[in-house]
């Protein structure tokens, strides 16, 4: 048991569990403060996994604070979005909207990128010897002098501090708080990234296909890569026995859609399809105990409707690094990290859950947002509150 939370942060080694985007970004930031940071990842190698997603100005500002110049690398690895396109389920354009307002208002654009490509950019900034693959965390114990982290195959590592960046099913979070399984939101997802010559979007466009109780995002990811993300309202779900069945399931669901959209799924190899229910967890009142804290999806998993899961993770990294630089003991650093993060992420978590369900409703069916009513904000004011976030100087 850890009892001495008031001791000075005389920390040599920090262990991060999870080499996803948050864990790697955190390693980059904390290494710059002089810490020996070691990252432990359950995967055996860095395979081309994950889907396409959007990096918004608040996340990009944080990445630039963590690693100046990295936004240029990300632009080269992704797609700077100039226009969003709303389509019907036949693939016909209903309307377009310019997205230059992001650059004009916040100084940075919307960039769509493949998760794996961004992971590779971040991996390149961390020394190879500081990343340890094939380490699946199963728990930890701590005392006044450090933390013992346990992995499969009887592996054990000792560190001065532990940061859980191991996602929505975090072993670090479960050991800390024992809050069980994540919460299914009634929304099912199928997604893929492929390299293809498609005719649905022009370069620089992001597409949204709206239909009844279902929708699909279409993302240019740069360098010829393209992502489709199909979601359907499903109060109950089951996972397909294999990916060939998952592909057939999607094709059966969109059999009434236009041929160009069906062809996009047809040309996707089954092994590229990711089938997953949409989960979140209720917000926590604390993320830390003793020498251990959380960030990203391990701390505040949220529905993807507002595209803020990864972007707020990069906010966490900036705030945690700033607190390590400013405060002289573990308790002060973690308490201030939580003070600066929990209220904001709770609001975004709750609004994301609302927005996920709103995706399946017509304008007439939508109810006023309880979150926005409590904040006394319009939707536009809320978006501005999110995107105008300014990271502290690390």
JSON list of C-alpha atoms in Angstrom, two decimals, residues 88-320:
[
{"chain": "A", "resi": 88, "resn": "UNK", "atom": "CA", "xyz": [-27.87, 10.27, -49.09]},
{"chain": "A", "resi": 89, "resn": "UNK", "atom": "CA", "xyz": [-27.65, 6.49, -49.06]},
{"chain": "A", "resi": 90, "resn": "UNK", "atom": "CA", "xyz": [-27.46, 6.40, -52.84]},
{"chain": "A", "resi": 91, "resn": "UNK", "atom": "CA", "xyz": [-24.18, 8.32, -52.67]},
{"chain": "A", "resi": 92, "resn": "UNK", "atom": "CA", "xyz": [-25.74, 11.51, -54.04]},
{"chain": "A", "resi": 93, "resn": "UNK", "atom": "CA", "xyz": [-24.53, 14.82, -52.60]},
{"chain": "A", "resi": 94, "resn": "UNK", "atom": "CA", "xyz": [-27.12, 16.77, -50.62]},
{"chain": "A", "resi": 95, "resn": "UNK", "atom": "CA", "xyz": [-24.93, 19.69, -49.55]},
{"chain": "A", "resi": 96, "resn": "UNK", "atom": "CA", "xyz": [-21.34, 20.72, -48.89]},
{"chain": "A", "resi": 97, "resn": "UNK", "atom": "CA", "xyz": [-19.73, 22.81, -46.17]},
{"chain": "A", "resi": 98, "resn": "UNK", "atom": "CA", "xyz": [-16.32, 24.46, -46.24]},
{"chain": "A", "resi": 99, "resn": "UNK", "atom": "CA", "xyz": [-14.09, 23.51, -43.30]},
{"chain": "A", "resi": 100, "resn": "UNK", "atom": "CA", "xyz": [-11.64, 26.39, -43.70]},
{"chain": "A", "resi": 101, "resn": "UNK", "atom": "CA", "xyz": [-13.30, 27.91, -40.62]},
{"chain": "A", "resi": 102, "resn": "UNK", "atom": "CA", "xyz": [-11.13, 25.65, -38.45]},
{"chain": "A", "resi": 103, "resn": "UNK", "atom": "CA", "xyz": [-7.95, 27.16, -39.85]},
{"chain": "A", "resi": 104, "resn": "UNK", "atom": "CA", "xyz": [-9.40, 30.67, -39.90]},
{"chain": "A", "resi": 105, "resn": "UNK", "atom": "CA", "xyz": [-10.77, 30.60, -36.34]},
{"chain": "A", "resi": 106, "resn": "UNK", "atom": "CA", "xyz": [-8.38, 28.32, -34.47]},
{"chain": "A", "resi": 107, "resn": "UNK", "atom": "CA", "xyz": [-5.19, 28.51, -36.52]},
{"chain": "A", "resi": 108, "resn": "UNK", "atom": "CA", "xyz": [-5.14, 24.81, -37.36]},
{"chain": "A", "resi": 109, "resn": "UNK", "atom": "CA", "xyz": [-7.18, 22.65, -39.75]},
{"chain": "A", "resi": 110, "resn": "UNK", "atom": "CA", "xyz": [-9.10, 19.42, -39.47]},
{"chain": "A", "resi": 111, "resn": "UNK", "atom": "CA", "xyz": [-6.82, 16.54, -40.50]},
{"chain": "A", "resi": 112, "resn": "UNK", "atom": "CA", "xyz": [-8.07, 13.02, -41.15]},
{"chain": "A", "resi": 113, "resn": "UNK", "atom": "CA", "xyz": [-5.46, 10.32, -40.63]},
{"chain": "A", "resi": 114, "resn": "UNK", "atom": "CA", "xyz": [-5.12, 6.57, -40.26]},
{"chain": "A", "resi": 115, "resn": "UNK", "atom": "CA", "xyz": [-4.60, 5.65, -36.60]},
{"chain": "A", "resi": 116, "resn": "UNK", "atom": "CA", "xyz": [-1.66, 3.42, -37.53]},
{"chain": "A", "resi": 117, "resn": "UNK", "atom": "CA", "xyz": [0.06, 6.14, -39.55]},
{"chain": "A", "resi": 118, "resn": "UNK", "atom": "CA", "xyz": [-0.11, 8.54, -36.59]},
{"chain": "A", "resi": 119, "resn": "UNK", "atom": "CA", "xyz": [1.15, 5.81, -34.29]},
{"chain": "A", "resi": 120, "resn": "UNK", "atom": "CA", "xyz": [4.15, 5.39, -36.60]},
{"chain": "A", "resi": 121, "resn": "UNK", "atom": "CA", "xyz": [4.87, 9.14, -36.49]},
{"chain": "A", "resi": 122, "resn": "UNK", "atom": "CA", "xyz": [4.85, 9.04, -32.68]},
{"chain": "A", "resi": 123, "resn": "UNK", "atom": "CA", "xyz": [6.87, 5.81, -32.48]},
{"chain": "A", "resi": 124, "resn": "UNK", "atom": "CA", "xyz": [9.59, 7.51, -34.51]},
{"chain": "A", "resi": 125, "resn": "UNK", "atom": "CA", "xyz": [10.00, 10.06, -31.68]},
{"chain": "A", "resi": 126, "resn": "UNK", "atom": "CA", "xyz": [10.61, 7.46, -28.94]},
{"chain": "A", "resi": 127, "resn": "UNK", "atom": "CA", "xyz": [13.86, 5.47, -28.80]},
{"chain": "A", "resi": 128, "resn": "UNK", "atom": "CA", "xyz": [13.32, 1.84, -29.75]},
{"chain": "A", "resi": 129, "resn": "UNK", "atom": "CA", "xyz": [14.83, 0.62, -26.47]},
{"chain": "A", "resi": 130, "resn": "UNK", "atom": "CA", "xyz": [12.18, 2.52, -24.49]},
{"chain": "A", "resi": 131, "resn": "UNK", "atom": "CA", "xyz": [9.27, 0.57, -26.02]},
{"chain": "A", "resi": 132, "resn": "UNK", "atom": "CA", "xyz": [8.67, -2.98, -24.81]},
{"chain": "A", "resi": 133, "resn": "UNK", "atom": "CA", "xyz": [6.28, -5.06, -26.93]},
{"chain": "A", "resi": 134, "resn": "UNK", "atom": "CA", "xyz": [4.61, -8.31, -25.89]},
{"chain": "A", "resi": 135, "resn": "UNK", "atom": "CA", "xyz": [3.91, -6.99, -22.38]},
{"chain": "A", "resi": 136, "resn": "UNK", "atom": "CA", "xyz": [0.22, -7.44, -21.51]},
{"chain": "A", "resi": 137, "resn": "UNK", "atom": "CA", "xyz": [-0.40, -5.81, -18.15]},
{"chain": "A", "resi": 138, "resn": "UNK", "atom": "CA", "xyz": [-2.50, -7.80, -15.68]},
{"chain": "A", "resi": 139, "resn": "UNK", "atom": "CA", "xyz": [-2.20, -5.51, -12.64]},
{"chain": "A", "resi": 140, "resn": "UNK", "atom": "CA", "xyz": [0.11, -3.76, -10.21]},
{"chain": "A", "resi": 141, "resn": "UNK", "atom": "CA", "xyz": [0.91, -3.24, -6.54]},
{"chain": "A", "resi": 142, "resn": "UNK", "atom": "CA", "xyz": [2.53, -0.22, -4.97]},
{"chain": "A", "resi": 143, "resn": "UNK", "atom": "CA", "xyz": [4.30, 0.81, -1.78]},
{"chain": "A", "resi": 144, "resn": "UNK", "atom": "CA", "xyz": [6.01, 3.95, -0.45]},
{"chain": "A", "resi": 145, "resn": "UNK", "atom": "CA", "xyz": [9.02, 3.40, -2.69]},
{"chain": "A", "resi": 146, "resn": "UNK", "atom": "CA", "xyz": [7.53, 2.45, -6.04]},
{"chain": "A", "resi": 147, "resn": "UNK", "atom": "CA", "xyz": [5.16, 0.41, -8.17]},
{"chain": "A", "resi": 148, "resn": "UNK", "atom": "CA", "xyz": [5.45, -3.21, -9.27]},
{"chain": "A", "resi": 149, "resn": "UNK", "atom": "CA", "xyz": [3.71, -3.80, -12.62]},
{"chain": "A", "resi": 150, "resn": "UNK", "atom": "CA", "xyz": [2.78, -7.37, -13.53]},
{"chain": "A", "resi": 151, "resn": "UNK", "atom": "CA", "xyz": [2.53, -8.79, -17.03]},
{"chain": "A", "resi": 152, "resn": "UNK", "atom": "CA", "xyz": [1.69, -12.12, -18.63]},
{"chain": "A", "resi": 153, "resn": "UNK", "atom": "CA", "xyz": [4.30, -14.86, -18.55]},
{"chain": "A", "resi": 154, "resn": "UNK", "atom": "CA", "xyz": [5.41, -13.88, -15.02]},
{"chain": "A", "resi": 155, "resn": "UNK", "atom": "CA", "xyz": [7.08, -10.66, -16.21]},
{"chain": "A", "resi": 156, "resn": "UNK", "atom": "CA", "xyz": [7.42, -7.91, -13.63]},
{"chain": "A", "resi": 157, "resn": "UNK", "atom": "CA", "xyz": [8.75, -4.35, -13.82]},
{"chain": "A", "resi": 158, "resn": "UNK", "atom": "CA", "xyz": [9.37, -1.87, -11.01]},
{"chain": "A", "resi": 159, "resn": "UNK", "atom": "CA", "xyz": [8.99, 1.87, -11.56]},
{"chain": "A", "resi": 160, "resn": "UNK", "atom": "CA", "xyz": [8.66, 5.03, -9.51]},
{"chain": "A", "resi": 161, "resn": "UNK", "atom": "CA", "xyz": [5.36, 6.05, -11.16]},
{"chain": "A", "resi": 162, "resn": "UNK", "atom": "CA", "xyz": [2.83, 4.26, -13.37]},
{"chain": "A", "resi": 163, "resn": "UNK", "atom": "CA", "xyz": [0.61, 5.86, -16.01]},
{"chain": "A", "resi": 164, "resn": "UNK", "atom": "CA", "xyz": [-2.23, 3.76, -17.38]},
{"chain": "A", "resi": 165, "resn": "UNK", "atom": "CA", "xyz": [-2.76, 4.60, -21.05]},
{"chain": "A", "resi": 166, "resn": "UNK", "atom": "CA", "xyz": [-4.15, 1.17, -21.87]},
{"chain": "A", "resi": 167, "resn": "UNK", "atom": "CA", "xyz": [-7.53, 2.05, -23.30]},
{"chain": "A", "resi": 168, "resn": "UNK", "atom": "CA", "xyz": [-11.17, 1.50, -22.43]},
{"chain": "A", "resi": 169, "resn": "UNK", "atom": "CA", "xyz": [-10.49, -1.99, -21.01]},
{"chain": "A", "resi": 170, "resn": "UNK", "atom": "CA", "xyz": [-7.56, -0.73, -18.96]},
{"chain": "A", "resi": 171, "resn": "UNK", "atom": "CA", "xyz": [-5.97, -3.24, -16.59]},
{"chain": "A", "resi": 172, "resn": "UNK", "atom": "CA", "xyz": [-4.50, -0.31, -14.65]},
{"chain": "A", "resi": 173, "resn": "UNK", "atom": "CA", "xyz": [-7.95, 1.27, -14.17]},
{"chain": "A", "resi": 174, "resn": "UNK", "atom": "CA", "xyz": [-9.48, -2.05, -13.17]},
{"chain": "A", "resi": 175, "resn": "UNK", "atom": "CA", "xyz": [-6.78, -2.57, -10.54]},
{"chain": "A", "resi": 176, "resn": "UNK", "atom": "CA", "xyz": [-7.29, 0.98, -9.26]},
{"chain": "A", "resi": 177, "resn": "UNK", "atom": "CA", "xyz": [-11.08, 1.14, -9.17]},
{"chain": "A", "resi": 178, "resn": "UNK", "atom": "CA", "xyz": [-12.55, -2.28, -10.04]},
{"chain": "A", "resi": 179, "resn": "UNK", "atom": "CA", "xyz": [-15.40, -0.71, -12.00]},
{"chain": "A", "resi": 180, "resn": "UNK", "atom": "CA", "xyz": [-16.00, -3.72, -14.23]},
{"chain": "A", "resi": 181, "resn": "UNK", "atom": "CA", "xyz": [-17.12, -3.86, -17.82]},
{"chain": "A", "resi": 182, "resn": "UNK", "atom": "CA", "xyz": [-17.60, -0.89, -20.13]},
{"chain": "A", "resi": 183, "resn": "UNK", "atom": "CA", "xyz": [-21.11, 0.37, -20.97]},
{"chain": "A", "resi": 184, "resn": "UNK", "atom": "CA", "xyz": [-22.64, -0.51, -24.35]},
{"chain": "A", "resi": 185, "resn": "UNK", "atom": "CA", "xyz": [-24.32, 2.54, -25.89]},
{"chain": "A", "resi": 186, "resn": "UNK", "atom": "CA", "xyz": [-26.64, 0.78, -28.32]},
{"chain": "A", "resi": 187, "resn": "UNK", "atom": "CA", "xyz": [-24.50, 1.65, -31.35]},
{"chain": "A", "resi": 188, "resn": "UNK", "atom": "CA", "xyz": [-22.60, -0.92, -33.42]},
{"chain": "A", "resi": 189, "resn": "UNK", "atom": "CA", "xyz": [-19.62, -0.13, -35.66]},
{"chain": "A", "resi": 190, "resn": "UNK", "atom": "CA", "xyz": [-17.90, -1.64, -38.68]},
{"chain": "A", "resi": 191, "resn": "UNK", "atom": "CA", "xyz": [-14.91, 0.19, -40.17]},
{"chain": "A", "resi": 192, "resn": "UNK", "atom": "CA", "xyz": [-11.94, -0.32, -42.44]},
{"chain": "A", "resi": 193, "resn": "UNK", "atom": "CA", "xyz": [-8.99, 1.43, -44.06]},
{"chain": "A", "resi": 194, "resn": "UNK", "atom": "CA", "xyz": [-8.15, 0.47, -47.62]},
{"chain": "A", "resi": 195, "resn": "UNK", "atom": "CA", "xyz": [-6.01, 1.78, -50.45]},
{"chain": "A", "resi": 196, "resn": "UNK", "atom": "CA", "xyz": [-8.30, 2.33, -53.38]},
{"chain": "A", "resi": 197, "resn": "UNK", "atom": "CA", "xyz": [-9.30, 4.51, -56.30]},
{"chain": "A", "resi": 198, "resn": "UNK", "atom": "CA", "xyz": [-12.76, 5.65, -55.22]},
{"chain": "A", "resi": 199, "resn": "UNK", "atom": "CA", "xyz": [-15.14, 8.12, -56.90]},
{"chain": "A", "resi": 200, "resn": "UNK", "atom": "CA", "xyz": [-17.29, 9.11, -53.92]},
{"chain": "A", "resi": 201, "resn": "UNK", "atom": "CA", "xyz": [-15.12, 11.96, -52.62]},
{"chain": "A", "resi": 202, "resn": "UNK", "atom": "CA", "xyz": [-12.75, 14.44, -54.16]},
{"chain": "A", "resi": 203, "resn": "UNK", "atom": "CA", "xyz": [-9.32, 14.95, -52.55]},
{"chain": "A", "resi": 204, "resn": "UNK", "atom": "CA", "xyz": [-9.65, 16.96, -49.34]},
{"chain": "A", "resi": 205, "resn": "UNK", "atom": "CA", "xyz": [-13.27, 16.00, -48.74]},
{"chain": "A", "resi": 206, "resn": "UNK", "atom": "CA", "xyz": [-14.87, 14.25, -45.77]},
{"chain": "A", "resi": 207, "resn": "UNK", "atom": "CA", "xyz": [-18.21, 12.55, -46.36]},
{"chain": "A", "resi": 208, "resn": "UNK", "atom": "CA", "xyz": [-21.20, 11.67, -44.19]},
{"chain": "A", "resi": 209, "resn": "UNK", "atom": "CA", "xyz": [-23.91, 9.34, -45.49]},
{"chain": "A", "resi": 210, "resn": "UNK", "atom": "CA", "xyz": [-27.20, 9.65, -43.62]},
{"chain": "A", "resi": 211, "resn": "UNK", "atom": "CA", "xyz": [-29.93, 7.00, -43.63]},
{"chain": "A", "resi": 212, "resn": "UNK", "atom": "CA", "xyz": [-32.60, 5.76, -41.23]},
{"chain": "A", "resi": 213, "resn": "UNK", "atom": "CA", "xyz": [-31.05, 4.52, -37.96]},
{"chain": "A", "resi": 214, "resn": "UNK", "atom": "CA", "xyz": [-27.71, 4.10, -39.71]},
{"chain": "A", "resi": 215, "resn": "UNK", "atom": "CA", "xyz": [-24.94, 6.24, -41.15]},
{"chain": "A", "resi": 216, "resn": "UNK", "atom": "CA", "xyz": [-21.48, 6.04, -42.66]},
{"chain": "A", "resi": 217, "resn": "UNK", "atom": "CA", "xyz": [-18.43, 8.30, -42.53]},
{"chain": "A", "resi": 218, "resn": "UNK", "atom": "CA", "xyz": [-16.14, 8.46, -45.56]},
{"chain": "A", "resi": 219, "resn": "UNK", "atom": "CA", "xyz": [-12.63, 9.74, -44.90]},
{"chain": "A", "resi": 220, "resn": "UNK", "atom": "CA", "xyz": [-9.76, 10.58, -47.22]},
{"chain": "A", "resi": 221, "resn": "UNK", "atom": "CA", "xyz": [-6.63, 9.66, -45.26]},
{"chain": "A", "resi": 222, "resn": "UNK", "atom": "CA", "xyz": [-3.97, 10.83, -47.69]},
{"chain": "A", "resi": 223, "resn": "UNK", "atom": "CA", "xyz": [-1.53, 8.92, -49.90]},
{"chain": "A", "resi": 224, "resn": "UNK", "atom": "CA", "xyz": [-4.36, 6.97, -51.54]},
{"chain": "A", "resi": 225, "resn": "UNK", "atom": "CA", "xyz": [-5.79, 5.56, -48.31]},
{"chain": "A", "resi": 226, "resn": "UNK", "atom": "CA", "xyz": [-9.52, 5.74, -47.64]},
{"chain": "A", "resi": 227, "resn": "UNK", "atom": "CA", "xyz": [-11.62, 4.85, -44.61]},
{"chain": "A", "resi": 228, "resn": "UNK", "atom": "CA", "xyz": [-15.28, 3.94, -44.32]},
{"chain": "A", "resi": 229, "resn": "UNK", "atom": "CA", "xyz": [-17.01, 3.73, -40.93]},
{"chain": "A", "resi": 230, "resn": "UNK", "atom": "CA", "xyz": [-20.52, 2.27, -40.86]},
{"chain": "A", "resi": 231, "resn": "UNK", "atom": "CA", "xyz": [-22.65, 2.50, -37.72]},
{"chain": "A", "resi": 232, "resn": "UNK", "atom": "CA", "xyz": [-26.12, 1.19, -36.92]},
{"chain": "A", "resi": 233, "resn": "UNK", "atom": "CA", "xyz": [-28.48, 1.59, -33.98]},
{"chain": "A", "resi": 234, "resn": "UNK", "atom": "CA", "xyz": [-28.66, -1.85, -32.35]},
{"chain": "A", "resi": 235, "resn": "UNK", "atom": "CA", "xyz": [-30.09, -2.15, -28.82]},
{"chain": "A", "resi": 236, "resn": "UNK", "atom": "CA", "xyz": [-28.63, -5.67, -28.67]},
{"chain": "A", "resi": 237, "resn": "UNK", "atom": "CA", "xyz": [-25.60, -6.90, -30.55]},
{"chain": "A", "resi": 238, "resn": "UNK", "atom": "CA", "xyz": [-23.59, -10.00, -31.30]},
{"chain": "A", "resi": 239, "resn": "UNK", "atom": "CA", "xyz": [-20.12, -10.23, -32.80]},
{"chain": "A", "resi": 240, "resn": "UNK", "atom": "CA", "xyz": [-19.69, -12.12, -36.04]},
{"chain": "A", "resi": 241, "resn": "UNK", "atom": "CA", "xyz": [-17.92, -15.50, -35.76]},
{"chain": "A", "resi": 242, "resn": "UNK", "atom": "CA", "xyz": [-15.35, -14.38, -38.35]},
{"chain": "A", "resi": 243, "resn": "UNK", "atom": "CA", "xyz": [-14.53, -11.38, -40.53]},
{"chain": "A", "resi": 244, "resn": "UNK", "atom": "CA", "xyz": [-16.03, -12.89, -43.70]},
{"chain": "A", "resi": 245, "resn": "UNK", "atom": "CA", "xyz": [-19.36, -12.99, -41.88]},
{"chain": "A", "resi": 246, "resn": "UNK", "atom": "CA", "xyz": [-18.79, -9.42, -40.63]},
{"chain": "A", "resi": 247, "resn": "UNK", "atom": "CA", "xyz": [-18.31, -8.22, -44.21]},
{"chain": "A", "resi": 248, "resn": "UNK", "atom": "CA", "xyz": [-21.43, -10.07, -45.36]},
{"chain": "A", "resi": 249, "resn": "UNK", "atom": "CA", "xyz": [-23.33, -8.51, -42.47]},
{"chain": "A", "resi": 250, "resn": "UNK", "atom": "CA", "xyz": [-22.42, -4.98, -43.57]},
{"chain": "A", "resi": 251, "resn": "UNK", "atom": "CA", "xyz": [-23.28, -5.73, -47.21]},
{"chain": "A", "resi": 252, "resn": "UNK", "atom": "CA", "xyz": [-26.68, -7.08, -46.20]},
{"chain": "A", "resi": 253, "resn": "UNK", "atom": "CA", "xyz": [-27.38, -3.98, -44.12]},
{"chain": "A", "resi": 254, "resn": "UNK", "atom": "CA", "xyz": [-26.56, -1.61, -46.99]},
{"chain": "A", "resi": 255, "resn": "UNK", "atom": "CA", "xyz": [-28.11, -3.75, -49.76]},
{"chain": "A", "resi": 256, "resn": "UNK", "atom": "CA", "xyz": [-30.60, -0.94, -50.43]},
{"chain": "A", "resi": 257, "resn": "UNK", "atom": "CA", "xyz": [-27.81, 1.68, -50.70]},
{"chain": "A", "resi": 258, "resn": "UNK", "atom": "CA", "xyz": [-26.31, 2.97, -53.93]},
{"chain": "A", "resi": 259, "resn": "UNK", "atom": "CA", "xyz": [-23.85, 0.79, -55.86]},
{"chain": "A", "resi": 260, "resn": "UNK", "atom": "CA", "xyz": [-20.79, 3.06, -55.27]},
{"chain": "A", "resi": 261, "resn": "UNK", "atom": "CA", "xyz": [-21.20, 2.68, -51.49]},
{"chain": "A", "resi": 262, "resn": "UNK", "atom": "CA", "xyz": [-21.74, -1.07, -51.73]},
{"chain": "A", "resi": 263, "resn": "UNK", "atom": "CA", "xyz": [-18.67, -1.38, -53.95]},
{"chain": "A", "resi": 264, "resn": "UNK", "atom": "CA", "xyz": [-16.57, 0.35, -51.30]},
{"chain": "A", "resi": 265, "resn": "UNK", "atom": "CA", "xyz": [-17.36, -2.47, -48.85]},
{"chain": "A", "resi": 266, "resn": "UNK", "atom": "CA", "xyz": [-17.14, -5.15, -51.54]},
{"chain": "A", "resi": 267, "resn": "UNK", "atom": "CA", "xyz": [-13.57, -4.15, -52.44]},
{"chain": "A", "resi": 268, "resn": "UNK", "atom": "CA", "xyz": [-12.51, -4.27, -48.77]},
{"chain": "A", "resi": 269, "resn": "UNK", "atom": "CA", "xyz": [-10.63, -7.44, -47.78]},
{"chain": "A", "resi": 270, "resn": "UNK", "atom": "CA", "xyz": [-12.45, -9.11, -44.89]},
{"chain": "A", "resi": 271, "resn": "UNK", "atom": "CA", "xyz": [-9.32, -9.05, -42.74]},
{"chain": "A", "resi": 272, "resn": "UNK", "atom": "CA", "xyz": [-9.27, -5.22, -42.92]},
{"chain": "A", "resi": 273, "resn": "UNK", "atom": "CA", "xyz": [-12.71, -4.87, -41.29]},
{"chain": "A", "resi": 274, "resn": "UNK", "atom": "CA", "xyz": [-12.94, -3.95, -37.61]},
{"chain": "A", "resi": 275, "resn": "UNK", "atom": "CA", "xyz": [-16.25, -4.88, -36.01]},
{"chain": "A", "resi": 276, "resn": "UNK", "atom": "CA", "xyz": [-16.91, -3.42, -32.56]},
{"chain": "A", "resi": 277, "resn": "UNK", "atom": "CA", "xyz": [-19.69, -2.21, -30.30]},
{"chain": "A", "resi": 278, "resn": "UNK", "atom": "CA", "xyz": [-19.51, 1.44, -29.20]},
{"chain": "A", "resi": 279, "resn": "UNK", "atom": "CA", "xyz": [-18.75, 1.61, -25.49]},
{"chain": "A", "resi": 280, "resn": "UNK", "atom": "CA", "xyz": [-18.01, 4.24, -22.90]},
{"chain": "A", "resi": 281, "resn": "UNK", "atom": "CA", "xyz": [-17.78, 4.33, -19.10]},
{"chain": "A", "resi": 282, "resn": "UNK", "atom": "CA", "xyz": [-19.39, 6.63, -16.56]},
{"chain": "A", "resi": 283, "resn": "UNK", "atom": "CA", "xyz": [-17.06, 9.51, -15.58]},
{"chain": "A", "resi": 284, "resn": "UNK", "atom": "CA", "xyz": [-14.79, 8.96, -12.59]},
{"chain": "A", "resi": 285, "resn": "UNK", "atom": "CA", "xyz": [-14.36, 11.42, -9.72]},
{"chain": "A", "resi": 286, "resn": "UNK", "atom": "CA", "xyz": [-10.65, 10.62, -9.46]},
{"chain": "A", "resi": 287, "resn": "UNK", "atom": "CA", "xyz": [-8.08, 9.10, -11.81]},
{"chain": "A", "resi": 288, "resn": "UNK", "atom": "CA", "xyz": [-5.18, 8.57, -9.40]},
{"chain": "A", "resi": 289, "resn": "UNK", "atom": "CA", "xyz": [-4.11, 6.69, -6.33]},
{"chain": "A", "resi": 290, "resn": "UNK", "atom": "CA", "xyz": [-0.66, 6.95, -4.79]},
{"chain": "A", "resi": 291, "resn": "UNK", "atom": "CA", "xyz": [1.94, 6.62, -7.54]},
{"chain": "A", "resi": 292, "resn": "UNK", "atom": "CA", "xyz": [-0.52, 5.66, -10.28]},
{"chain": "A", "resi": 293, "resn": "UNK", "atom": "CA", "xyz": [-2.71, 7.71, -12.62]},
{"chain": "A", "resi": 294, "resn": "UNK", "atom": "CA", "xyz": [-4.64, 7.34, -15.89]},
{"chain": "A", "resi": 295, "resn": "UNK", "atom": "CA", "xyz": [-4.98, 9.21, -19.16]},
{"chain": "A", "resi": 296, "resn": "UNK", "atom": "CA", "xyz": [-6.96, 8.98, -22.38]},
{"chain": "A", "resi": 297, "resn": "UNK", "atom": "CA", "xyz": [-9.50, 6.20, -22.83]},
{"chain": "A", "resi": 298, "resn": "UNK", "atom": "CA", "xyz": [-8.32, 4.57, -19.62]},
{"chain": "A", "resi": 299, "resn": "UNK", "atom": "CA", "xyz": [-9.46, 7.70, -17.75]},
{"chain": "A", "resi": 300, "resn": "UNK", "atom": "CA", "xyz": [-12.41, 9.00, -19.79]},
{"chain": "A", "resi": 301, "resn": "UNK", "atom": "CA", "xyz": [-13.57, 6.67, -22.59]},
{"chain": "A", "resi": 302, "resn": "UNK", "atom": "CA", "xyz": [-16.21, 8.37, -24.69]},
{"chain": "A", "resi": 303, "resn": "UNK", "atom": "CA", "xyz": [-18.42, 7.73, -27.70]},
{"chain": "A", "resi": 304, "resn": "UNK", "atom": "CA", "xyz": [-16.82, 8.83, -30.98]},
{"chain": "A", "resi": 305, "resn": "UNK", "atom": "CA", "xyz": [-19.66, 11.16, -32.01]},
{"chain": "A", "resi": 306, "resn": "UNK", "atom": "CA", "xyz": [-17.73, 14.39, -31.29]},
{"chain": "A", "resi": 307, "resn": "UNK", "atom": "CA", "xyz": [-14.37, 12.98, -32.44]},
{"chain": "A", "resi": 308, "resn": "UNK", "atom": "CA", "xyz": [-12.84, 14.01, -29.11]},
{"chain": "A", "resi": 309, "resn": "UNK", "atom": "CA", "xyz": [-11.47, 10.74, -27.69]},
{"chain": "A", "resi": 310, "resn": "UNK", "atom": "CA", "xyz": [-7.98, 11.09, -29.13]},
{"chain": "A", "resi": 311, "resn": "UNK", "atom": "CA", "xyz": [-7.98, 14.89, -29.13]},
{"chain": "A", "resi": 312, "resn": "UNK", "atom": "CA", "xyz": [-8.74, 15.09, -25.40]},
{"chain": "A", "resi": 313, "resn": "UNK", "atom": "CA", "xyz": [-6.11, 12.41, -24.78]},
{"chain": "A", "resi": 314, "resn": "UNK", "atom": "CA", "xyz": [-3.48, 14.78, -26.16]},
{"chain": "A", "resi": 315, "resn": "UNK", "atom": "CA", "xyz": [-4.86, 17.47, -23.82]},
{"chain": "A", "resi": 316, "resn": "UNK", "atom": "CA", "xyz": [-4.31, 15.04, -20.92]},
{"chain": "A", "resi": 317, "resn": "UNK", "atom": "CA", "xyz": [-0.69, 14.57, -21.95]},
{"chain": "A", "resi": 318, "resn": "UNK", "atom": "CA", "xyz": [0.00, 18.31, -21.99]},
{"chain": "A", "resi": 319, "resn": "UNK", "atom": "CA", "xyz": [-1.66, 18.89, -18.64]},
{"chain": "A", "resi": 320, "resn": "UNK", "atom": "CA", "xyz": [0.04, 15.93, -16.95]}
]
